[in-house]
Coordinates of C-alpha atoms and ligand atoms in Angstrom, one line a residue:
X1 CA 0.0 0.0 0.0
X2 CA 1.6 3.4 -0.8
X3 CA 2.1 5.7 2.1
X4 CA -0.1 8.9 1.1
X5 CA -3.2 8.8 -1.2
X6 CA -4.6 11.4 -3.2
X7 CA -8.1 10.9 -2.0
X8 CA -9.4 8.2 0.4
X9 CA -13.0 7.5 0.0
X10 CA -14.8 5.9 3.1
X11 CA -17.4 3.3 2.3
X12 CA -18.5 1.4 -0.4
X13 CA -22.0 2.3 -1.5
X14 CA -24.2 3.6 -4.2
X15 CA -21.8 7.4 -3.2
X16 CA -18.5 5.6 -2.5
X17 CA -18.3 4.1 -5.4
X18 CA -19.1 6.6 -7.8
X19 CA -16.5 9.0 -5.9
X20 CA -14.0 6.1 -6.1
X21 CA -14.9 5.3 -9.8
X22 CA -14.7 8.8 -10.7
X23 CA -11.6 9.4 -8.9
X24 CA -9.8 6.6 -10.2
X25 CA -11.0 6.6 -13.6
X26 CA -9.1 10.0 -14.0
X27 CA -6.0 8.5 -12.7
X28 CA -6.0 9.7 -9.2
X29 CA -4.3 7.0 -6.7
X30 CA -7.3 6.3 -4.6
X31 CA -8.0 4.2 -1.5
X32 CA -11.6 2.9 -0.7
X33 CA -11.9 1.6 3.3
X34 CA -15.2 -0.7 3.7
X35 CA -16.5 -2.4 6.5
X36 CA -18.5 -4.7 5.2
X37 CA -16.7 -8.4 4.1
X38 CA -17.6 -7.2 0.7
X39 CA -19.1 -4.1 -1.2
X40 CA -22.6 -4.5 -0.9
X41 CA -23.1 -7.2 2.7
X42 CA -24.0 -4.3 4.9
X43 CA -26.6 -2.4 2.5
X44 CA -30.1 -2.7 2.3
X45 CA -31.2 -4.9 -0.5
X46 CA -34.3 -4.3 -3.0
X47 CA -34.1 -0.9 -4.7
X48 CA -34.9 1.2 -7.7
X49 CA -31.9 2.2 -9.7
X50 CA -32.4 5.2 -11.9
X51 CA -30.1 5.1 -14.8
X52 CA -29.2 8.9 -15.5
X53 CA -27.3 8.9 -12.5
X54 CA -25.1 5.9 -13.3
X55 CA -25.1 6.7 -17.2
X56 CA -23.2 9.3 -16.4
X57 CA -20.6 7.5 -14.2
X58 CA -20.2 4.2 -16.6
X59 CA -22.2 4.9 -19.6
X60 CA -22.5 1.4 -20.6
X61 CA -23.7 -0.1 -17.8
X62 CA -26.3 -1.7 -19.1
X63 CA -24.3 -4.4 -20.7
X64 CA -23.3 -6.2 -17.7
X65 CA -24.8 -4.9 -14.2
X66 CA -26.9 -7.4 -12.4
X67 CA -30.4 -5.4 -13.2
X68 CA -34.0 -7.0 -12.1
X69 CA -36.5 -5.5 -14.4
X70 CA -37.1 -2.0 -15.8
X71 CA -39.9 -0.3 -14.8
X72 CA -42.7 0.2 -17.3
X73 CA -45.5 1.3 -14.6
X74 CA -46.2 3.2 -11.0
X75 CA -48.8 2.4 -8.8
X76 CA -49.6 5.9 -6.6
X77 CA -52.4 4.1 -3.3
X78 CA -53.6 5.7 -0.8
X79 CA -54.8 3.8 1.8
X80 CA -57.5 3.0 4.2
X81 CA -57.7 0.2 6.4
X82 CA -59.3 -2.3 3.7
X83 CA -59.3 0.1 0.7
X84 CA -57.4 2.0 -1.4
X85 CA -58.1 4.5 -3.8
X86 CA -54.7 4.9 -6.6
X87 CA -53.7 5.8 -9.6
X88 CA -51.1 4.0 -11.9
X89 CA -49.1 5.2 -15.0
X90 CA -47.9 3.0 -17.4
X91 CA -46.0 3.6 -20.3
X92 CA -44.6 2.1 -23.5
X93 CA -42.2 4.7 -23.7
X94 CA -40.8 3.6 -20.5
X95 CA -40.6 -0.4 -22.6
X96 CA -38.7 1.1 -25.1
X97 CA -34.4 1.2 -24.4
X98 CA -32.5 2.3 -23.3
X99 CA -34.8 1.8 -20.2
X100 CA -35.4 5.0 -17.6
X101 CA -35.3 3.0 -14.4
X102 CA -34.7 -0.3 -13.1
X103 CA -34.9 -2.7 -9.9
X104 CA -32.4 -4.1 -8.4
X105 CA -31.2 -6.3 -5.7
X106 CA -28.4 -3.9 -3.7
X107 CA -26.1 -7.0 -2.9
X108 CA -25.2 -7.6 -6.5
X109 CA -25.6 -4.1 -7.4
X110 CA -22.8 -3.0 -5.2
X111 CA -20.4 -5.9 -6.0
X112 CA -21.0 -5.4 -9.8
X113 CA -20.3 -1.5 -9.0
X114 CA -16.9 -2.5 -6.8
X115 CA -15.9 -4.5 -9.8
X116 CA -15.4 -1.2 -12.2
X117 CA -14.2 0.4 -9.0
X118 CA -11.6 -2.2 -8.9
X119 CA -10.5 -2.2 -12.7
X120 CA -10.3 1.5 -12.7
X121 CA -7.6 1.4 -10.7
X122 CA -8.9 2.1 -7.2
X123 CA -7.2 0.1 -4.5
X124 CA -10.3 -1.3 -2.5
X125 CA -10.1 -2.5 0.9
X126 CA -13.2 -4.3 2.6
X127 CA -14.2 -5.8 6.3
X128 CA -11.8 -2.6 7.5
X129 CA -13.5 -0.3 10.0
X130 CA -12.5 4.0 9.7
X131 CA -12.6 4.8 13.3
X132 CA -11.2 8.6 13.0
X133 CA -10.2 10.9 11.1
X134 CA -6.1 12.1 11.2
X135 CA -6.3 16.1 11.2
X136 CA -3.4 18.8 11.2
X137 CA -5.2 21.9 12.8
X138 CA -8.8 22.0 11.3
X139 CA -7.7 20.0 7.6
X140 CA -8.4 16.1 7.2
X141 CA -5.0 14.6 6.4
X142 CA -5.9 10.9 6.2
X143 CA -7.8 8.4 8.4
X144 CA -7.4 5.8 11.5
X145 CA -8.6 2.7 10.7
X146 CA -9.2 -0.5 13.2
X147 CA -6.6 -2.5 11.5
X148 CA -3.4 -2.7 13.4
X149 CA -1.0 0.0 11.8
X150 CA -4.1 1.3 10.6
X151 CA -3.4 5.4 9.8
X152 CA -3.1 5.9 6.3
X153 CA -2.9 9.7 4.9
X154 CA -3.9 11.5 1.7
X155 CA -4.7 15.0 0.6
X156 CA -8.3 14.7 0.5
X157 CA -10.8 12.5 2.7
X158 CA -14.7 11.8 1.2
X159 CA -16.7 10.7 3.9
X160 CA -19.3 8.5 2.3
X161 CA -20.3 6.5 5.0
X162 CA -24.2 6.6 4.7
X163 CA -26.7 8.1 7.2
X164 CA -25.6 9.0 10.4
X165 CA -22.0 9.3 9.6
X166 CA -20.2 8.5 12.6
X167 CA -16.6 10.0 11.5
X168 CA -18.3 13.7 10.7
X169 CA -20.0 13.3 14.4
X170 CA -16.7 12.7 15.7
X171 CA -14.8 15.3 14.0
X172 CA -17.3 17.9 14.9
X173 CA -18.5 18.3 11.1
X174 CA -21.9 17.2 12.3
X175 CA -24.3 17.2 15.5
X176 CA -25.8 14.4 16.2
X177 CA -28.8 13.4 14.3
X178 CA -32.2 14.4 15.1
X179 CA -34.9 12.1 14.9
X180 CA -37.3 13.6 13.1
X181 CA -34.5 14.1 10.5
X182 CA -34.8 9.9 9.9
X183 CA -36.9 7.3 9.1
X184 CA -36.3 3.9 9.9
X185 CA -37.6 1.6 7.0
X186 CA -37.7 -2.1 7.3
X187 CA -38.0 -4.0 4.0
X188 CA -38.4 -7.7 3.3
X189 CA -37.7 -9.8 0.1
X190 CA -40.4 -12.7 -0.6
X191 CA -39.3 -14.8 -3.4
X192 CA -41.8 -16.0 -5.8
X193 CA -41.6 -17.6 -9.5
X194 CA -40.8 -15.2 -12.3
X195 CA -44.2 -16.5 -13.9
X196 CA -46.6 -15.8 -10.8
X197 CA -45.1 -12.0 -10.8
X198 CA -45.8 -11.1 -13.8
X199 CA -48.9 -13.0 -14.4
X200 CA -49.6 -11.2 -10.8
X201 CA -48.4 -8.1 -12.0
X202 CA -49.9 -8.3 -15.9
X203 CA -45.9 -7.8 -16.9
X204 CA -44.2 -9.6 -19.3
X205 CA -40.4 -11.1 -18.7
X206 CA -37.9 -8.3 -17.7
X207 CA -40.6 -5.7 -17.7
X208 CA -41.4 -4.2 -14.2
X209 CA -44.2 -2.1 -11.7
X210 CA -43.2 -0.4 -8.4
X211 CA -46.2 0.5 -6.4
X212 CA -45.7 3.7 -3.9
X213 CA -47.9 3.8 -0.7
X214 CA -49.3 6.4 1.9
X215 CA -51.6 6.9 4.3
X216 CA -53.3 4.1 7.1
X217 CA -50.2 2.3 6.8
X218 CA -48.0 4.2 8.7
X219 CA -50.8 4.9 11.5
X220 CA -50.6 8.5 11.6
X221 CA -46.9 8.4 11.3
X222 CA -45.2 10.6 8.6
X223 CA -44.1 7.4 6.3
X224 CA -44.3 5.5 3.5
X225 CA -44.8 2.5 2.1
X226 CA -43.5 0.6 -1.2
X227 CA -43.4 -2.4 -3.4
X228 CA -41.4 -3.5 -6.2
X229 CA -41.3 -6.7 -8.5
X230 CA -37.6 -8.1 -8.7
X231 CA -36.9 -10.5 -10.8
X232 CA -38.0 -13.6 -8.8
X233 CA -39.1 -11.9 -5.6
X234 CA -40.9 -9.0 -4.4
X235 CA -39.4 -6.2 -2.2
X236 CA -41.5 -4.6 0.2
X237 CA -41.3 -2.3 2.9
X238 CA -42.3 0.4 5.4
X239 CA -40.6 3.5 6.7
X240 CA -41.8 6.5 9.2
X241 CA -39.8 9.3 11.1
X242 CA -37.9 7.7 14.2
X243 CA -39.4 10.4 15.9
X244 CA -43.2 9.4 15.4
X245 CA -42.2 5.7 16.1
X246 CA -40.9 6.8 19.7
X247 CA -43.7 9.0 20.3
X248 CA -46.5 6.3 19.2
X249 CA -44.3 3.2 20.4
X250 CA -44.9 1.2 17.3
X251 CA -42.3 -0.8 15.8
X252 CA -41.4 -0.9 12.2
X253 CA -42.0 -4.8 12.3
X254 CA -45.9 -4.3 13.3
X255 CA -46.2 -2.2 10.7
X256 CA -44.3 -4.3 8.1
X257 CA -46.7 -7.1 9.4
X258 CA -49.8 -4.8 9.1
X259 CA -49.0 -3.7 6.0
X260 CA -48.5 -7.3 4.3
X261 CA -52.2 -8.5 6.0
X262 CA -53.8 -5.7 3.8
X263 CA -56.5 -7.0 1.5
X264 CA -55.3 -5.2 -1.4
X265 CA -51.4 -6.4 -0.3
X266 CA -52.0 -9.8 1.0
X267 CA -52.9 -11.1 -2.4
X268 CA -50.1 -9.5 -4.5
X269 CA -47.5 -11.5 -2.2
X270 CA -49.0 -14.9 -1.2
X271 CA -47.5 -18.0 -1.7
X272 CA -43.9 -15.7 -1.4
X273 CA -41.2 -17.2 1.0
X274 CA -40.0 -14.6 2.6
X275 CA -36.1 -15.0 3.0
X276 CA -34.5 -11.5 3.7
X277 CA -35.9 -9.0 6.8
X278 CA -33.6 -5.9 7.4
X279 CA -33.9 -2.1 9.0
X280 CA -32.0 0.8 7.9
X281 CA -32.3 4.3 8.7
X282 CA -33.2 6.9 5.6
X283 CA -31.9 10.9 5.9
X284 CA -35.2 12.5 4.9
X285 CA -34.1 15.9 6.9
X286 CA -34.3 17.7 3.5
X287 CA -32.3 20.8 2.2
X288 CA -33.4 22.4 5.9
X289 CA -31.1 19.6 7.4
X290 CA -28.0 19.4 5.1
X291 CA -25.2 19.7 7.1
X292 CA -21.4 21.0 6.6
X293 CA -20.4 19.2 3.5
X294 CA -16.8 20.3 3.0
X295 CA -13.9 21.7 4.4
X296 CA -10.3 21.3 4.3
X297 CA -9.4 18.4 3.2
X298 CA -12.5 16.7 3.3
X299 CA -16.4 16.2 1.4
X300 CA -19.2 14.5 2.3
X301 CA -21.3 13.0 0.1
X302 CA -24.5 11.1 -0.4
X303 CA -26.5 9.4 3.0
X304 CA -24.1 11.2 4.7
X305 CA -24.6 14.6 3.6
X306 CA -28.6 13.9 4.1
X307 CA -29.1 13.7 0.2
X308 CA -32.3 12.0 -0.1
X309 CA -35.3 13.4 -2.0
X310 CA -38.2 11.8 0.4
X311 CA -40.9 13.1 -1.7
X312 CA -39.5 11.2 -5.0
X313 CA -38.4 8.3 -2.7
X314 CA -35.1 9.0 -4.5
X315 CA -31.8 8.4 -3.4
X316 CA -29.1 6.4 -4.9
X317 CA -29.3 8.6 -8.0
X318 CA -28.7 12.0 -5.3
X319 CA -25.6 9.5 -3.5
X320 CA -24.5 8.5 -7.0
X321 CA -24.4 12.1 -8.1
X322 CA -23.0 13.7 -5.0
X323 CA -20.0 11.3 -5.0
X324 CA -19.3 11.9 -8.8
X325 CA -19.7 15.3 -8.4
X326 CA -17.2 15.6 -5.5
X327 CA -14.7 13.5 -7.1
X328 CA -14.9 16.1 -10.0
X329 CA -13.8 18.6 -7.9
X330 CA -10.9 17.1 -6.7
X331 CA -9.5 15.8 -10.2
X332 CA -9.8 19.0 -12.0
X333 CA -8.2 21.1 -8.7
X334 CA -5.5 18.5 -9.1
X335 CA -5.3 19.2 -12.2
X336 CA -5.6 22.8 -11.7
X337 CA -2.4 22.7 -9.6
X338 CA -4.7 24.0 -5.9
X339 CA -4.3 22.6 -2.9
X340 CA -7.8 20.7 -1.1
X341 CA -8.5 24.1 1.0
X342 CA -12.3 25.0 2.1
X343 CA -12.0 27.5 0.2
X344 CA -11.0 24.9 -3.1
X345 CA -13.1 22.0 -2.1
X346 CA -16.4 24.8 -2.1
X347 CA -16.4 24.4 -5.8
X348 CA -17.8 21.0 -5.1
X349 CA -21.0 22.9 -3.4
X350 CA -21.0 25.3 -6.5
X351 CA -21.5 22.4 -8.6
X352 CA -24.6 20.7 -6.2
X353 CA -25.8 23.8 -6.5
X354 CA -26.0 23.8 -10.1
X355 CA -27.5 20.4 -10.3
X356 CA -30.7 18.7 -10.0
X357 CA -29.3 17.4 -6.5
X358 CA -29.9 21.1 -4.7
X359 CA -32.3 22.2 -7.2
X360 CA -35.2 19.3 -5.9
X361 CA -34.0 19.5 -2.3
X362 CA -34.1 23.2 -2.4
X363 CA -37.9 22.6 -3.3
X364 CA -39.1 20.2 -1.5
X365 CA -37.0 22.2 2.0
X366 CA -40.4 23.0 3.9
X367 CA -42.4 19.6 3.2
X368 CA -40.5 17.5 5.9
X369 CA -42.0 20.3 8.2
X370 CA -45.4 20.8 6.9
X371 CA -46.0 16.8 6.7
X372 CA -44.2 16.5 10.2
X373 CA -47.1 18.9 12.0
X374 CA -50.3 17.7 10.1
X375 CA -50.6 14.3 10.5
X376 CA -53.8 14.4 9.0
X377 CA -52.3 13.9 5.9
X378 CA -51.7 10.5 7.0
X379 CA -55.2 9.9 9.3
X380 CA -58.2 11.7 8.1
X381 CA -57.7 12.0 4.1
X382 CA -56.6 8.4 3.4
X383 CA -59.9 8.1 5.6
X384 CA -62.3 10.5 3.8
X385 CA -60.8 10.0 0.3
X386 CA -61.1 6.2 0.4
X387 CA -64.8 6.9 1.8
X388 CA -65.8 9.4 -0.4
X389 CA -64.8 6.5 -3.4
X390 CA -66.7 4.2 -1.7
X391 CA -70.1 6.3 -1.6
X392 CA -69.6 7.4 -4.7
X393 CA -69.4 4.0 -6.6
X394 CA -71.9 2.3 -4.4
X395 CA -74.9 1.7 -6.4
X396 CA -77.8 1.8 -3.5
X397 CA -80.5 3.8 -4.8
X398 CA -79.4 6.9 -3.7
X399 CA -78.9 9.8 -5.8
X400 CA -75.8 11.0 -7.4
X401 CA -76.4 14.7 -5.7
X402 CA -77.2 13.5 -1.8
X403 CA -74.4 11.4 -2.3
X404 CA -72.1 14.5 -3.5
X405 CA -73.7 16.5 -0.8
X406 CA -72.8 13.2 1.7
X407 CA -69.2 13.7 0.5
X408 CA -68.6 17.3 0.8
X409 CA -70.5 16.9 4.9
X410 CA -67.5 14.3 5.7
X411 CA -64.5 16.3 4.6
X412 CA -65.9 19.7 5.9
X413 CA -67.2 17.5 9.1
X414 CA -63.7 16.6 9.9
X415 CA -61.5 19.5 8.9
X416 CA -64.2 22.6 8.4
X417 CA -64.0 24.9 5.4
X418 CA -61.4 27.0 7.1
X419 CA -59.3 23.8 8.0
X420 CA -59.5 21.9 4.2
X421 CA -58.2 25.7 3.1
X422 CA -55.2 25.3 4.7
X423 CA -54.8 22.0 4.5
X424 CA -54.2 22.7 0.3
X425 CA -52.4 25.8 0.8
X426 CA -49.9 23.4 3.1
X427 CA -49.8 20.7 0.3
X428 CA -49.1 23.4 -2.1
X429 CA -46.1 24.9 0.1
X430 CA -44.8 21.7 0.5
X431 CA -44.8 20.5 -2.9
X432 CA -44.6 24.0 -5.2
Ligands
FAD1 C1 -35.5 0.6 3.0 C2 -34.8 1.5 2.0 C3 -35.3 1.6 0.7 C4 -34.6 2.4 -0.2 N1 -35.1 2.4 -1.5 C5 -34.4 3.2 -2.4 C6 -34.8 3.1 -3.7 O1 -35.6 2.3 -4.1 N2 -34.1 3.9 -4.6 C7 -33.1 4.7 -4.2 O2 -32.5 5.5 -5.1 N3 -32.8 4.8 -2.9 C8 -33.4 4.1 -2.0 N4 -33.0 4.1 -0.7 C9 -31.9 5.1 -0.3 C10 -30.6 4.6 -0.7 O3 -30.4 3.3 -0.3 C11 -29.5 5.5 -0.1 O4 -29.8 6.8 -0.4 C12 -28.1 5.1 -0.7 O5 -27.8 3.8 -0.4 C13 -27.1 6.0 -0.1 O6 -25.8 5.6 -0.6 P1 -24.5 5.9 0.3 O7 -23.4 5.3 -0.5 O8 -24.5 7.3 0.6 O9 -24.7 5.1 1.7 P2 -24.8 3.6 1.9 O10 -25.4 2.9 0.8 O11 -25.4 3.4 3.3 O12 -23.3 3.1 2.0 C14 -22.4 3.5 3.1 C15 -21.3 2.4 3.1 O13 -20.4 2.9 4.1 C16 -19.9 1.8 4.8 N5 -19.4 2.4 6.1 C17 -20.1 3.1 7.1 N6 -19.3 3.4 8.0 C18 -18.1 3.0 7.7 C19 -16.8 3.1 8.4 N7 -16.7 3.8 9.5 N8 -15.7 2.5 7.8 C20 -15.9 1.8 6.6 N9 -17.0 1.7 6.0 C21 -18.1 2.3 6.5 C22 -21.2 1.0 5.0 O14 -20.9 -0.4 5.3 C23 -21.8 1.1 3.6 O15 -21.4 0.1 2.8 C24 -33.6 3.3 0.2 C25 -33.1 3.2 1.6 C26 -33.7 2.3 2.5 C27 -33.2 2.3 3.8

């Protein structure tokens, strides 16, 4: 191992490895630290890879990553306890290659990714834990790591450690988390034959559906849930802000199992055998909660620099984009001749700035708060919506106008005219 690195890149995910890539693809000596036995063993598995992120890293990735099935259609449900009223687009222009987005199973995903990591010329190191950060005054200068002998220095650090970095907490780049900054998600993977998805599914081979969720399932929480067809198994899964499960004492599990008893769920996965359960925390803080994400010597990049778009349910693509964008900025001030200064390494904001990365966060800053402080949202609408379908389609003799006049009682009922006002106007701030 050489004694000094021009960039060390801590972790090996969806951010690490697009920073590593990038970095080594441009001929920068570059050292990636993972503690995982390999690329990929500690990450969440089951996920929606959106190719304009990674198109731009390895442009032909599509003719040997491990990819489940594109995505031709999105189910939107909002649900009730035993209903739900959705909408779903599907597309032939999203059937048509190159394809838009794919799923994929994160395990193979980040091995695959580790592999071009690997021939670019990046020296990859896995089941090694960074425990600190070296500094001289206030600049990073390399990194402690738990192996014996373990300090290993370069002239620029990227922390892409995921959510909750530990190193920035330790160095002071970051205070410690808040909860209603995170949600925890727990996801399962039931496997099922390729036929009974898409005959399930009304998919042919290769072609794909991910189904987004909101409302009863999260029990007033602000959450999510979501379900996508793999291959030969189906991922599923549930997430809500750590603070609301504290505050309602639910766990993730009972709502996992809730959520997989539901009649319009239940059937969509039976017969699966469910062989992978797992929890992981998501940063859905927002632009509001982006914390320092350079300084001297050092970047931080996707999870860790809370660079998830909640509403879009994106992130890889933000972590992907982050890491090849701060990568960027240290070949071309290498190239440039400038030293890895605050000052330098701000370029690498400059260029967030300019992307779609700030752009959508920048948008979406005040939902978190908004959907955090009405959790009607998540009670009474999945609740009067799903009704007001109901009463609407029954056919019971009633008239079409007392039945209109029904609907209109319930939602004013609940929230009053004054209250269903500013209920939109909050939707509207959050999502303008
Ligand atoms: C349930 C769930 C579902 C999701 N679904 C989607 C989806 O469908 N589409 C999407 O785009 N995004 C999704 N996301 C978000 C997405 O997974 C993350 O945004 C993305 O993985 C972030 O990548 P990252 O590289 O920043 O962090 P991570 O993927 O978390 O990688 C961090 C890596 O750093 C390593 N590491 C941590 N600390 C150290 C240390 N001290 N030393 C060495 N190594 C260390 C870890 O082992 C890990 O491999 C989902 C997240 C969850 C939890």
């Amino acid at each position: 191992m050489p004694e000094k690195f021009d960039v060390i890149v801590v972790g090996a995910g969806p951010s690490g490895n697009a920073a590593t890539y990038t970095a080594a693809k441009a001929g920068l000596k570059v050292l990636q630290v993972e503690r995982g036995e390999s690329p990929g063993a500690k990450n969440v598995q089951g996920a929606i890879l959106y190719s304009d992120a990674l198109e731009k890293i390895i442009p032909d990735f599509r003719d040997d990553a491990p990819l489940e099935r594109h995505l031709i259609e999105q189910r939107m449900w909002m649900l009730d306890d035993d209903s739900y009223v959705g909408s779903t687009y599907r597309s032939q222009a999203f059937n048509t290659p190159p394809y838009n987005r794919y799923t994929i199973i994160r395990a193979q995903f980040d091995r695959w990714f580790s592999s071009k990591v690997q021939q670019a010329g990046a020296l990859v190191i896995c089941e090694t834990t960074v425990t600190g950060l070296h500094m001289d005054g206030n600049c990073v200068v390399g990194i402690q790591t738990d192996r014996i002998g373990g300090s290993v220095y370069a002239d620029a650090v990227i922390l892409a450690d995921g959510v909750n970095s530990l190193l920035a907490k330790k160095a002071g780049f970051h205070p410690e988390l808040r909860a209603r900054d995170v949600a925890l998600a727990v996801k399962e993977i039931h496997f099922l034959p390729d036929t009974t998805i898409e005959s399930r599914f009304n998919i042919g081979p290769e072609e794909g559906v991910a189904i987004e969720m909101a409302g009863k399932i999260t029990r007033g929480m602000v959450g999510t849930g979501f379900l996508y067809t793999n291959k030969e198994s189906l991922t599923l899964g549930v997430g809500c802000l750590l603070s609301d499960l504290r505050t309602h004492r639910i766990s993730p599990h009972a709502l996992i199992e809730q959520m997989k008893a539901h009649p319009a769920i239940r059937p969509l996965i039976e017969g699966g055998e469910m062989k992978e359960y797992s929890a992981h925390l998501i940063p859905e803080g927002g632009y509001n909660a982006i914390p320092r994400i350079h300084g001297d010597g050092w970047m931080m990049v996707g999870d860790a620099g809370m660079f998830v778009n909640s509403a879009h349910r994106e992130g890889s693509n933000l972590a992907m984009t982050t890491g090849r964008l701060a990568a960027q900025t240290v070949v071309e001030l290498r190239r440039e001749g400038k030293a890895f200064t605050a000052a330098n390494l701000a370029r690498y904001r400059t260029k967030l700035e300019d992307s779609f990365v700030m752009k959508d966060l920048k948008k979406y800053r005040d939902m978190p708060a908004v959907l955090e402080n009405n959790p009607q949202f998540f009670t009474q609408y999945p609740e009067l919506i799903n009704r007001a379908a109901h009463t609407m389609l029954l056919v019971d003799g009633a008239d079409k106008r007392s039945k209109e006049r029904a609907v209109r009682q319930s939602f004013v009922g609940k929230r009053s005219r004054l209250g269903l006002l500013g209920d939109a106007f909050k939707l509207w701030r959050a999502f303008e």
